[in-house]
Amino acid sequence: MNDKVVITCALTGVLTDPKQHPVPVTPAEMAREARAAFDAGAAVMHVHFRQQAPGKGHLPSWDPALAATITQAIRDACPSVILNESTGTVGPDISGPIACLRAVKPEIAACNAGSLNYLKVRSDGSWAWPPHLFDNPVEKVKAYLDVMRETRTQPEFECFDVGIVRCVAMYAKNGMFSGRPKYNFVMGVESGMPADPDLLPILRKLIVVDAPWQVTAVGRGNIWPLHRRAAELGGHLRTGLEDTFYLPDGSKVGSNGTLVEMLARYAREAGRAVASPAEARSLMGLAAI
């Protein structure tokens, strides 16, 4: 087991309305929140871009100029930080994320590795939102991987279900990408893998040997035992206002830094040290700066 833990902070996400929750939107807000997470131990910032017009901060943006501005603000605030860019879209048009990848050339970018029926049911049996497919067919995955190869960006394979985890090795065998894959087990989405610590030993058996992995745990109090178990089993850790607003005691947070502090504590309690950005670059095979 690696004794160093790389902590990723997902600063804002794609869906949360800043009128309801304190998620950062503007370049200055993103930089401020990144610095809070950086100071708490996060070496990697997972970044989504939001529209900047008044009242539009709940909507995604794929403006490459805005992407470059936000990522530069984060880099200025957090020297040596590692940028991890979101790419998730519904539908076949991926021109926006590709333009942002080419504009920013992040060290890491999400590569959603398979499709998922995105569902949630209320207590009365009605749908919480209209059911839809988060579509990531092989040709879409390959298109992203081709651009990531061009921009020298390391893919982080987002796996929402067990079968998707198994697909990653097939992509490698097919030659869709080269090198050691990096897995992100997304757990807690209602129609995907549950936030169950008992799943982790099974998932570890399904990945490419010695590949690094982390957990994205979505939810409230149920996610914290999963984070603790990931730390104990040698995984890397991720949290942030994209994934949760709540600490283990149920209290609500207003900053990414508070969430990262808790993950750093879990890492140390598991007998592991929090990786610095330089150590994280070495662990993930990224170029030193």
PDB file of C-alpha atoms in Angstrom:
ATOM      1  CA  MET A   1       0.000   0.000   0.000  1.00  0.00           C
ATOM      2  CA  ASN A   2       1.301   3.443  -0.874  1.00  0.00           C
ATOM      3  CA  ASP A   3       1.863   5.465   2.279  1.00  0.00           C
ATOM      4  CA  LYS A   4       1.055   8.740   0.507  1.00  0.00           C
ATOM      5  CA  VAL A   5      -2.502   9.867  -0.175  1.00  0.00           C
ATOM      6  CA  VAL A   6      -3.302  12.226  -3.037  1.00  0.00           C
ATOM      7  CA  ILE A   7      -6.316  14.370  -2.155  1.00  0.00           C
ATOM      8  CA  THR A   8      -8.463  15.826  -4.937  1.00  0.00           C
ATOM      9  CA  CYS A   9     -10.928  18.637  -4.307  1.00  0.00           C
ATOM     10  CA  ALA A  10     -13.982  18.937  -6.586  1.00  0.00           C
ATOM     11  CA  LEU A  11     -14.565  22.633  -6.166  1.00  0.00           C
ATOM     12  CA  THR A  12     -18.030  23.305  -7.541  1.00  0.00           C
ATOM     13  CA  GLY A  13     -19.599  20.604  -9.733  1.00  0.00           C
ATOM     14  CA  VAL A  14     -22.065  20.940 -12.561  1.00  0.00           C
ATOM     15  CA  LEU A  15     -25.537  20.984 -11.016  1.00  0.00           C
ATOM     16  CA  THR A  16     -25.590  22.879  -7.720  1.00  0.00           C
ATOM     17  CA  ASP A  17     -27.293  26.281  -7.754  1.00  0.00           C
ATOM     18  CA  PRO A  18     -25.107  28.943  -6.098  1.00  0.00           C
ATOM     19  CA  LYS A  19     -28.309  30.647  -4.922  1.00  0.00           C
ATOM     20  CA  GLN A  20     -28.967  27.618  -2.706  1.00  0.00           C
ATOM     21  CA  HIS A  21     -25.452  26.465  -1.740  1.00  0.00           C
ATOM     22  CA  PRO A  22     -22.126  28.327  -1.448  1.00  0.00           C
ATOM     23  CA  VAL A  23     -20.409  26.910  -4.523  1.00  0.00           C
ATOM     24  CA  PRO A  24     -17.791  29.061  -6.256  1.00  0.00           C
ATOM     25  CA  VAL A  25     -18.513  30.340  -9.769  1.00  0.00           C
ATOM     26  CA  THR A  26     -16.334  33.320 -10.695  1.00  0.00           C
ATOM     27  CA  PRO A  27     -12.584  33.053 -11.299  1.00  0.00           C
ATOM     28  CA  ALA A  28     -11.918  34.872  -8.014  1.00  0.00           C
ATOM     29  CA  GLU A  29     -14.262  32.559  -6.091  1.00  0.00           C
ATOM     30  CA  MET A  30     -12.735  29.475  -7.693  1.00  0.00           C
ATOM     31  CA  ALA A  31      -9.236  30.667  -6.816  1.00  0.00           C
ATOM     32  CA  ARG A  32     -10.236  31.439  -3.223  1.00  0.00           C
ATOM     33  CA  GLU A  33     -11.833  28.035  -2.706  1.00  0.00           C
ATOM     34  CA  ALA A  34      -8.937  26.263  -4.394  1.00  0.00           C
ATOM     35  CA  ARG A  35      -6.519  27.993  -2.017  1.00  0.00           C
ATOM     36  CA  ALA A  36      -8.563  26.903   1.005  1.00  0.00           C
ATOM     37  CA  ALA A  37      -8.515  23.302  -0.227  1.00  0.00           C
ATOM     38  CA  PHE A  38      -4.809  23.546  -1.139  1.00  0.00           C
ATOM     39  CA  ASP A  39      -3.900  24.791   2.324  1.00  0.00           C
ATOM     40  CA  ALA A  40      -5.878  21.899   3.834  1.00  0.00           C
ATOM     41  CA  GLY A  41      -3.963  19.298   1.822  1.00  0.00           C
ATOM     42  CA  ALA A  42      -5.504  18.989  -1.656  1.00  0.00           C
ATOM     43  CA  ALA A  43      -2.882  18.602  -4.389  1.00  0.00           C
ATOM     44  CA  VAL A  44      -5.419  18.254  -7.238  1.00  0.00           C
ATOM     45  CA  MET A  45      -8.340  20.540  -8.144  1.00  0.00           C
ATOM     46  CA  HIS A  46     -11.195  19.044 -10.171  1.00  0.00           C
ATOM     47  CA  VAL A  47     -12.709  21.959 -12.062  1.00  0.00           C
ATOM     48  CA  HIS A  48     -16.078  22.622 -13.684  1.00  0.00           C
ATOM     49  CA  PHE A  49     -16.789  25.891 -15.462  1.00  0.00           C
ATOM     50  CA  ARG A  50     -19.995  27.868 -14.940  1.00  0.00           C
ATOM     51  CA  GLN A  51     -21.620  30.676 -16.891  1.00  0.00           C
ATOM     52  CA  GLN A  52     -20.664  34.089 -15.536  1.00  0.00           C
ATOM     53  CA  ALA A  53     -23.697  36.234 -16.434  1.00  0.00           C
ATOM     54  CA  PRO A  54     -25.883  37.387 -13.502  1.00  0.00           C
ATOM     55  CA  GLY A  55     -28.332  34.671 -12.515  1.00  0.00           C
ATOM     56  CA  LYS A  56     -26.649  32.069 -14.764  1.00  0.00           C
ATOM     57  CA  GLY A  57     -24.114  30.630 -12.350  1.00  0.00           C
ATOM     58  CA  HIS A  58     -26.016  27.359 -12.073  1.00  0.00           C
ATOM     59  CA  LEU A  59     -25.414  26.589 -15.752  1.00  0.00           C
ATOM     60  CA  PRO A  60     -22.292  24.987 -17.237  1.00  0.00           C
ATOM     61  CA  SER A  61     -20.001  26.813 -19.626  1.00  0.00           C
ATOM     62  CA  TRP A  62     -17.675  25.384 -22.258  1.00  0.00           C
ATOM     63  CA  ASP A  63     -16.149  28.727 -23.230  1.00  0.00           C
ATOM     64  CA  PRO A  64     -12.418  28.007 -23.687  1.00  0.00           C
ATOM     65  CA  ALA A  65     -11.456  31.586 -22.838  1.00  0.00           C
ATOM     66  CA  LEU A  66     -13.319  31.342 -19.529  1.00  0.00           C
ATOM     67  CA  ALA A  67     -11.758  27.929 -18.886  1.00  0.00           C
ATOM     68  CA  ALA A  68      -8.290  29.392 -19.384  1.00  0.00           C
ATOM     69  CA  THR A  69      -9.068  32.348 -17.109  1.00  0.00           C
ATOM     70  CA  ILE A  70     -10.372  30.168 -14.286  1.00  0.00           C
ATOM     71  CA  THR A  71      -7.570  27.648 -14.425  1.00  0.00           C
ATOM     72  CA  GLN A  72      -4.929  30.395 -14.511  1.00  0.00           C
ATOM     73  CA  ALA A  73      -6.553  32.010 -11.456  1.00  0.00           C
ATOM     74  CA  ILE A  74      -6.352  28.680  -9.629  1.00  0.00           C
ATOM     75  CA  ARG A  75      -2.734  28.124 -10.652  1.00  0.00           C
ATOM     76  CA  ASP A  76      -1.819  31.643  -9.504  1.00  0.00           C
ATOM     77  CA  ALA A  77      -3.471  31.030  -6.131  1.00  0.00           C
ATOM     78  CA  CYS A  78      -1.990  27.546  -5.670  1.00  0.00           C
ATOM     79  CA  PRO A  79       1.561  27.220  -6.998  1.00  0.00           C
ATOM     80  CA  SER A  80       2.337  23.705  -8.326  1.00  0.00           C
ATOM     81  CA  VAL A  81      -1.307  22.582  -8.043  1.00  0.00           C
ATOM     82  CA  ILE A  82      -2.498  19.834 -10.422  1.00  0.00           C
ATOM     83  CA  LEU A  83      -5.525  20.656 -12.590  1.00  0.00           C
ATOM     84  CA  ASN A  84      -8.165  18.015 -13.299  1.00  0.00           C
ATOM     85  CA  GLU A  85     -10.777  19.203 -15.806  1.00  0.00           C
ATOM     86  CA  SER A  86     -14.339  17.942 -16.096  1.00  0.00           C
ATOM     87  CA  THR A  87     -15.535  16.771 -19.526  1.00  0.00           C
ATOM     88  CA  GLY A  88     -18.944  15.260 -18.821  1.00  0.00           C
ATOM     89  CA  THR A  89     -21.715  16.005 -21.312  1.00  0.00           C
ATOM     90  CA  VAL A  90     -25.012  14.415 -22.325  1.00  0.00           C
ATOM     91  CA  GLY A  91     -25.317  13.764 -26.036  1.00  0.00           C
ATOM     92  CA  PRO A  92     -22.844  13.321 -28.893  1.00  0.00           C
ATOM     93  CA  ASP A  93     -21.645  16.932 -29.166  1.00  0.00           C
ATOM     94  CA  ILE A  94     -18.362  17.138 -27.237  1.00  0.00           C
ATOM     95  CA  SER A  95     -16.938  20.131 -29.090  1.00  0.00           C
ATOM     96  CA  GLY A  96     -17.169  22.329 -25.972  1.00  0.00           C
ATOM     97  CA  PRO A  97     -15.178  20.078 -23.625  1.00  0.00           C
ATOM     98  CA  ILE A  98     -12.636  19.385 -26.385  1.00  0.00           C
ATOM     99  CA  ALA A  99     -12.139  23.119 -26.968  1.00  0.00           C
ATOM    100  CA  CYS A 100     -11.558  23.588 -23.228  1.00  0.00           C
ATOM    101  CA  LEU A 101      -9.081  20.695 -23.114  1.00  0.00           C
ATOM    102  CA  ARG A 102      -7.101  22.243 -25.943  1.00  0.00           C
ATOM    103  CA  ALA A 103      -7.213  25.696 -24.360  1.00  0.00           C
ATOM    104  CA  VAL A 104      -6.146  24.585 -20.872  1.00  0.00           C
ATOM    105  CA  LYS A 105      -4.120  21.393 -21.467  1.00  0.00           C
ATOM    106  CA  PRO A 106      -4.758  20.192 -17.910  1.00  0.00           C
ATOM    107  CA  GLU A 107      -2.553  17.534 -16.366  1.00  0.00           C
ATOM    108  CA  ILE A 108      -5.606  15.315 -15.758  1.00  0.00           C
ATOM    109  CA  ALA A 109      -9.141  15.241 -17.162  1.00  0.00           C
ATOM    110  CA  ALA A 110     -12.175  13.151 -16.365  1.00  0.00           C
ATOM    111  CA  CYS A 111     -12.999  10.463 -18.906  1.00  0.00           C
ATOM    112  CA  ASN A 112     -16.405   9.007 -18.173  1.00  0.00           C
ATOM    113  CA  ALA A 113     -15.830   5.352 -18.982  1.00  0.00           C
ATOM    114  CA  GLY A 114     -19.373   4.103 -19.596  1.00  0.00           C
ATOM    115  CA  SER A 115     -23.068   4.965 -19.736  1.00  0.00           C
ATOM    116  CA  LEU A 116     -25.527   5.153 -16.847  1.00  0.00           C
ATOM    117  CA  ASN A 117     -29.292   5.522 -16.559  1.00  0.00           C
ATOM    118  CA  TYR A 118     -29.398   8.590 -14.312  1.00  0.00           C
ATOM    119  CA  LEU A 119     -32.362   8.000 -12.006  1.00  0.00           C
ATOM    120  CA  LYS A 120     -33.717   8.912  -8.590  1.00  0.00           C
ATOM    121  CA  VAL A 121     -37.098   8.071  -7.077  1.00  0.00           C
ATOM    122  CA  ARG A 122     -38.892  10.073  -4.380  1.00  0.00           C
ATOM    123  CA  SER A 123     -40.538   8.424  -1.384  1.00  0.00           C
ATOM    124  CA  ASP A 124     -43.910   8.529  -3.194  1.00  0.00           C
ATOM    125  CA  GLY A 125     -42.459   6.625  -6.164  1.00  0.00           C
ATOM    126  CA  SER A 126     -42.296   9.579  -8.533  1.00  0.00           C
ATOM    127  CA  TRP A 127     -39.124  10.494 -10.401  1.00  0.00           C
ATOM    128  CA  ALA A 128     -37.030  13.161  -8.691  1.00  0.00           C
ATOM    129  CA  TRP A 129     -36.074  14.377 -12.183  1.00  0.00           C
ATOM    130  CA  PRO A 130     -36.915  13.186 -15.690  1.00  0.00           C
ATOM    131  CA  PRO A 131     -34.982   9.945 -16.247  1.00  0.00           C
ATOM    132  CA  HIS A 132     -32.156  10.343 -18.722  1.00  0.00           C
ATOM    133  CA  LEU A 133     -29.149   8.503 -20.022  1.00  0.00           C
ATOM    134  CA  PHE A 134     -25.664   9.770 -19.207  1.00  0.00           C
ATOM    135  CA  ASP A 135     -24.357   8.433 -22.476  1.00  0.00           C
ATOM    136  CA  ASN A 136     -20.716   7.502 -22.847  1.00  0.00           C
ATOM    137  CA  PRO A 137     -20.492   4.977 -25.687  1.00  0.00           C
ATOM    138  CA  VAL A 138     -17.108   3.670 -26.795  1.00  0.00           C
ATOM    139  CA  GLU A 139     -16.790   6.076 -29.712  1.00  0.00           C
ATOM    140  CA  LYS A 140     -17.319   9.045 -27.360  1.00  0.00           C
ATOM    141  CA  VAL A 141     -14.767   7.691 -24.881  1.00  0.00           C
ATOM    142  CA  LYS A 142     -12.268   7.210 -27.707  1.00  0.00           C
ATOM    143  CA  ALA A 143     -12.798  10.732 -29.008  1.00  0.00           C
ATOM    144  CA  TYR A 144     -11.936  12.130 -25.597  1.00  0.00           C
ATOM    145  CA  LEU A 145      -8.913   9.872 -25.240  1.00  0.00           C
ATOM    146  CA  ASP A 146      -7.604  10.919 -28.652  1.00  0.00           C
ATOM    147  CA  VAL A 147      -7.701  14.589 -27.641  1.00  0.00           C
ATOM    148  CA  MET A 148      -6.173  13.868 -24.230  1.00  0.00           C
ATOM    149  CA  ARG A 149      -3.287  12.142 -25.988  1.00  0.00           C
ATOM    150  CA  GLU A 150      -2.866  15.281 -28.120  1.00  0.00           C
ATOM    151  CA  THR A 151      -2.876  17.622 -25.089  1.00  0.00           C
ATOM    152  CA  ARG A 152      -0.739  15.239 -22.979  1.00  0.00           C
ATOM    153  CA  THR A 153      -3.534  15.003 -20.435  1.00  0.00           C
ATOM    154  CA  GLN A 154      -3.815  11.964 -18.200  1.00  0.00           C
ATOM    155  CA  PRO A 155      -7.335  10.442 -18.302  1.00  0.00           C
ATOM    156  CA  GLU A 156      -9.042   9.730 -15.016  1.00  0.00           C
ATOM    157  CA  PHE A 157     -11.575   7.005 -15.761  1.00  0.00           C
ATOM    158  CA  GLU A 158     -14.857   7.794 -14.024  1.00  0.00           C
ATOM    159  CA  CYS A 159     -16.609   4.521 -13.186  1.00  0.00           C
ATOM    160  CA  PHE A 160     -20.212   4.693 -11.992  1.00  0.00           C
ATOM    161  CA  ASP A 161     -20.837   0.960 -11.916  1.00  0.00           C
ATOM    162  CA  VAL A 162     -18.978  -2.340 -11.647  1.00  0.00           C
ATOM    163  CA  GLY A 163     -19.223  -3.168 -15.352  1.00  0.00           C
ATOM    164  CA  ILE A 164     -17.750   0.212 -16.225  1.00  0.00           C
ATOM    165  CA  VAL A 165     -14.743  -0.563 -14.035  1.00  0.00           C
ATOM    166  CA  ARG A 166     -14.171  -3.723 -16.083  1.00  0.00           C
ATOM    167  CA  CYS A 167     -14.361  -1.770 -19.375  1.00  0.00           C
ATOM    168  CA  VAL A 168     -11.231   0.235 -18.615  1.00  0.00           C
ATOM    169  CA  ALA A 169      -8.915  -2.760 -19.059  1.00  0.00           C
ATOM    170  CA  MET A 170     -10.653  -3.495 -22.370  1.00  0.00           C
ATOM    171  CA  TYR A 171      -9.957   0.047 -23.583  1.00  0.00           C
ATOM    172  CA  ALA A 172      -6.292  -0.496 -22.758  1.00  0.00           C
ATOM    173  CA  LYS A 173      -6.180  -3.875 -24.474  1.00  0.00           C
ATOM    174  CA  ASN A 174      -7.807  -2.371 -27.559  1.00  0.00           C
ATOM    175  CA  GLY A 175      -5.136   0.331 -27.713  1.00  0.00           C
ATOM    176  CA  MET A 176      -7.464   3.257 -27.010  1.00  0.00           C
ATOM    177  CA  PHE A 177      -4.911   4.607 -24.542  1.00  0.00           C
ATOM    178  CA  SER A 178      -1.481   3.677 -23.278  1.00  0.00           C
ATOM    179  CA  GLY A 179       0.083   3.712 -19.855  1.00  0.00           C
ATOM    180  CA  ARG A 180      -1.296   2.851 -16.458  1.00  0.00           C
ATOM    181  CA  PRO A 181      -4.993   3.738 -16.044  1.00  0.00           C
ATOM    182  CA  LYS A 182      -6.205   5.879 -13.148  1.00  0.00           C
ATOM    183  CA  TYR A 183      -9.577   4.828 -11.747  1.00  0.00           C
ATOM    184  CA  ASN A 184     -12.177   6.955 -10.008  1.00  0.00           C
ATOM    185  CA  PHE A 185     -14.943   4.887  -8.375  1.00  0.00           C
ATOM    186  CA  VAL A 186     -18.001   7.137  -8.304  1.00  0.00           C
ATOM    187  CA  MET A 187     -20.185   5.807  -5.493  1.00  0.00           C
ATOM    188  CA  GLY A 188     -23.440   7.089  -4.042  1.00  0.00           C
ATOM    189  CA  VAL A 189     -25.269   8.085  -7.228  1.00  0.00           C
ATOM    190  CA  GLU A 190     -28.730   6.567  -6.773  1.00  0.00           C
ATOM    191  CA  SER A 191     -28.696   4.457  -9.941  1.00  0.00           C
ATOM    192  CA  GLY A 192     -24.991   3.601  -9.802  1.00  0.00           C
ATOM    193  CA  MET A 193     -22.726   1.968  -7.239  1.00  0.00           C
ATOM    194  CA  PRO A 194     -23.882   2.574  -3.656  1.00  0.00           C
ATOM    195  CA  ALA A 195     -21.626   4.284  -1.136  1.00  0.00           C
ATOM    196  CA  ASP A 196     -20.854   0.934   0.477  1.00  0.00           C
ATOM    197  CA  PRO A 197     -17.357   0.303   1.893  1.00  0.00           C
ATOM    198  CA  ASP A 198     -17.845  -3.444   1.372  1.00  0.00           C
ATOM    199  CA  LEU A 199     -17.682  -2.906  -2.403  1.00  0.00           C
ATOM    200  CA  LEU A 200     -14.130  -1.610  -2.340  1.00  0.00           C
ATOM    201  CA  PRO A 201     -12.325  -4.969  -2.046  1.00  0.00           C
ATOM    202  CA  ILE A 202     -14.342  -6.227  -5.026  1.00  0.00           C
ATOM    203  CA  LEU A 203     -13.560  -3.160  -7.123  1.00  0.00           C
ATOM    204  CA  ARG A 204      -9.866  -3.433  -6.310  1.00  0.00           C
ATOM    205  CA  LYS A 205      -9.870  -6.967  -7.721  1.00  0.00           C
ATOM    206  CA  LEU A 206     -11.265  -5.706 -11.042  1.00  0.00           C
ATOM    207  CA  ILE A 207      -8.742  -2.986 -11.853  1.00  0.00           C
ATOM    208  CA  VAL A 208      -5.501  -3.273 -13.791  1.00  0.00           C
ATOM    209  CA  VAL A 209      -2.786  -4.528 -11.434  1.00  0.00           C
ATOM    210  CA  ASP A 210      -1.112  -1.731  -9.451  1.00  0.00           C
ATOM    211  CA  ALA A 211      -3.263   0.976 -11.041  1.00  0.00           C
ATOM    212  CA  PRO A 212      -4.005   3.951  -8.766  1.00  0.00           C
ATOM    213  CA  TRP A 213      -7.599   4.447  -7.687  1.00  0.00           C
ATOM    214  CA  GLN A 214      -9.699   6.875  -5.727  1.00  0.00           C
ATOM    215  CA  VAL A 215     -13.271   7.174  -4.549  1.00  0.00           C
ATOM    216  CA  THR A 216     -15.750   9.931  -5.329  1.00  0.00           C
ATOM    217  CA  ALA A 217     -18.367   9.551  -2.610  1.00  0.00           C
ATOM    218  CA  VAL A 218     -21.651  11.370  -3.231  1.00  0.00           C
ATOM    219  CA  GLY A 219     -24.085  11.927  -0.376  1.00  0.00           C
ATOM    220  CA  ARG A 220     -24.202  12.925   3.297  1.00  0.00           C
ATOM    221  CA  GLY A 221     -23.246  10.977   6.406  1.00  0.00           C
ATOM    222  CA  ASN A 222     -23.191   7.641   4.569  1.00  0.00           C
ATOM    223  CA  ILE A 223     -20.115   8.630   2.585  1.00  0.00           C
ATOM    224  CA  TRP A 224     -17.648   9.092   5.429  1.00  0.00           C
ATOM    225  CA  PRO A 225     -17.187   5.396   6.316  1.00  0.00           C
ATOM    226  CA  LEU A 226     -16.458   4.871   2.615  1.00  0.00           C
ATOM    227  CA  HIS A 227     -13.761   7.563   2.663  1.00  0.00           C
ATOM    228  CA  ARG A 228     -12.219   6.020   5.757  1.00  0.00           C
ATOM    229  CA  ARG A 229     -12.155   2.550   4.193  1.00  0.00           C
ATOM    230  CA  ALA A 230     -10.618   3.905   0.976  1.00  0.00           C
ATOM    231  CA  ALA A 231      -7.811   5.431   3.030  1.00  0.00           C
ATOM    232  CA  GLU A 232      -7.255   2.144   4.853  1.00  0.00           C
ATOM    233  CA  LEU A 233      -7.137   0.121   1.620  1.00  0.00           C
ATOM    234  CA  GLY A 234      -4.592   2.320  -0.143  1.00  0.00           C
ATOM    235  CA  GLY A 235      -6.848   4.464  -2.296  1.00  0.00           C
ATOM    236  CA  HIS A 236      -6.499   8.135  -2.993  1.00  0.00           C
ATOM    237  CA  LEU A 237      -9.214  10.466  -1.729  1.00  0.00           C
ATOM    238  CA  ARG A 238     -11.550  13.083  -3.142  1.00  0.00           C
ATOM    239  CA  THR A 239     -14.119  15.443  -1.670  1.00  0.00           C
ATOM    240  CA  GLY A 240     -15.502  18.912  -2.324  1.00  0.00           C
ATOM    241  CA  LEU A 241     -18.698  20.876  -2.702  1.00  0.00           C
ATOM    242  CA  GLU A 242     -19.498  18.947  -5.875  1.00  0.00           C
ATOM    243  CA  ASP A 243     -19.854  15.757  -3.831  1.00  0.00           C
ATOM    244  CA  THR A 244     -21.210  16.775  -0.412  1.00  0.00           C
ATOM    245  CA  PHE A 245     -21.976  19.682   1.903  1.00  0.00           C
ATOM    246  CA  TYR A 246     -21.865  17.677   5.132  1.00  0.00           C
ATOM    247  CA  LEU A 247     -19.304  16.535   7.671  1.00  0.00           C
ATOM    248  CA  PRO A 248     -19.624  13.182   9.481  1.00  0.00           C
ATOM    249  CA  ASP A 249     -21.518  14.800  12.375  1.00  0.00           C
ATOM    250  CA  GLY A 250     -24.144  16.142   9.968  1.00  0.00           C
ATOM    251  CA  SER A 251     -23.039  19.756  10.157  1.00  0.00           C
ATOM    252  CA  LYS A 252     -23.140  21.695   6.909  1.00  0.00           C
ATOM    253  CA  VAL A 253     -19.985  23.291   5.548  1.00  0.00           C
ATOM    254  CA  GLY A 254     -19.509  26.461   3.549  1.00  0.00           C
ATOM    255  CA  SER A 255     -16.029  25.810   2.184  1.00  0.00           C
ATOM    256  CA  ASN A 256     -14.103  23.115   0.379  1.00  0.00           C
ATOM    257  CA  GLY A 257     -11.253  23.529   2.846  1.00  0.00           C
ATOM    258  CA  THR A 258     -13.270  22.096   5.725  1.00  0.00           C
ATOM    259  CA  LEU A 259     -14.072  18.945   3.747  1.00  0.00           C
ATOM    260  CA  VAL A 260     -10.443  18.459   2.709  1.00  0.00           C
ATOM    261  CA  GLU A 261      -9.321  18.848   6.317  1.00  0.00           C
ATOM    262  CA  MET A 262     -11.527  15.895   7.252  1.00  0.00           C
ATOM    263  CA  LEU A 263     -10.077  13.690   4.482  1.00  0.00           C
ATOM    264  CA  ALA A 264      -6.546  14.616   5.535  1.00  0.00           C
ATOM    265  CA  ARG A 265      -7.439  13.553   9.053  1.00  0.00           C
ATOM    266  CA  TYR A 266      -8.758  10.210   7.785  1.00  0.00           C
ATOM    267  CA  ALA A 267      -5.558   9.644   5.835  1.00  0.00           C
ATOM    268  CA  ARG A 268      -3.405  10.241   8.885  1.00  0.00           C
ATOM    269  CA  GLU A 269      -5.593   8.038  11.058  1.00  0.00           C
ATOM    270  CA  ALA A 270      -5.026   5.253   8.505  1.00  0.00           C
ATOM    271  CA  GLY A 271      -1.277   5.694   8.985  1.00  0.00           C
ATOM    272  CA  ARG A 272      -0.699   7.525   5.723  1.00  0.00           C
ATOM    273  CA  ALA A 273       0.685  10.952   4.895  1.00  0.00           C
ATOM    274  CA  VAL A 274      -0.951  13.538   2.658  1.00  0.00           C
ATOM    275  CA  ALA A 275       0.976  13.941  -0.593  1.00  0.00           C
ATOM    276  CA  SER A 276       2.309  17.346  -1.538  1.00  0.00           C
ATOM    277  CA  PRO A 277       1.730  18.489  -5.120  1.00  0.00           C
ATOM    278  CA  ALA A 278       5.282  17.428  -6.026  1.00  0.00           C
ATOM    279  CA  GLU A 279       4.765  14.002  -4.441  1.00  0.00           C
ATOM    280  CA  ALA A 280       1.389  13.676  -6.168  1.00  0.00           C
ATOM    281  CA  ARG A 281       2.991  14.404  -9.546  1.00  0.00           C
ATOM    282  CA  SER A 282       5.542  11.671  -8.937  1.00  0.00           C
ATOM    283  CA  LEU A 283       2.913   9.150  -7.812  1.00  0.00           C
ATOM    284  CA  MET A 284       0.753   9.812 -10.884  1.00  0.00           C
ATOM    285  CA  GLY A 285       3.579   9.945 -13.409  1.00  0.00           C
ATOM    286  CA  LEU A 286       3.117  13.636 -14.180  1.00  0.00           C
ATOM    287  CA  ALA A 287       5.890  16.008 -15.158  1.00  0.00           C
ATOM    288  CA  ALA A 288       7.565  17.857 -12.323  1.00  0.00           C
ATOM    289  CA  ILE A 289       7.439  21.663 -12.304  1.00  0.00           C
TER     290      ILE A 289
END
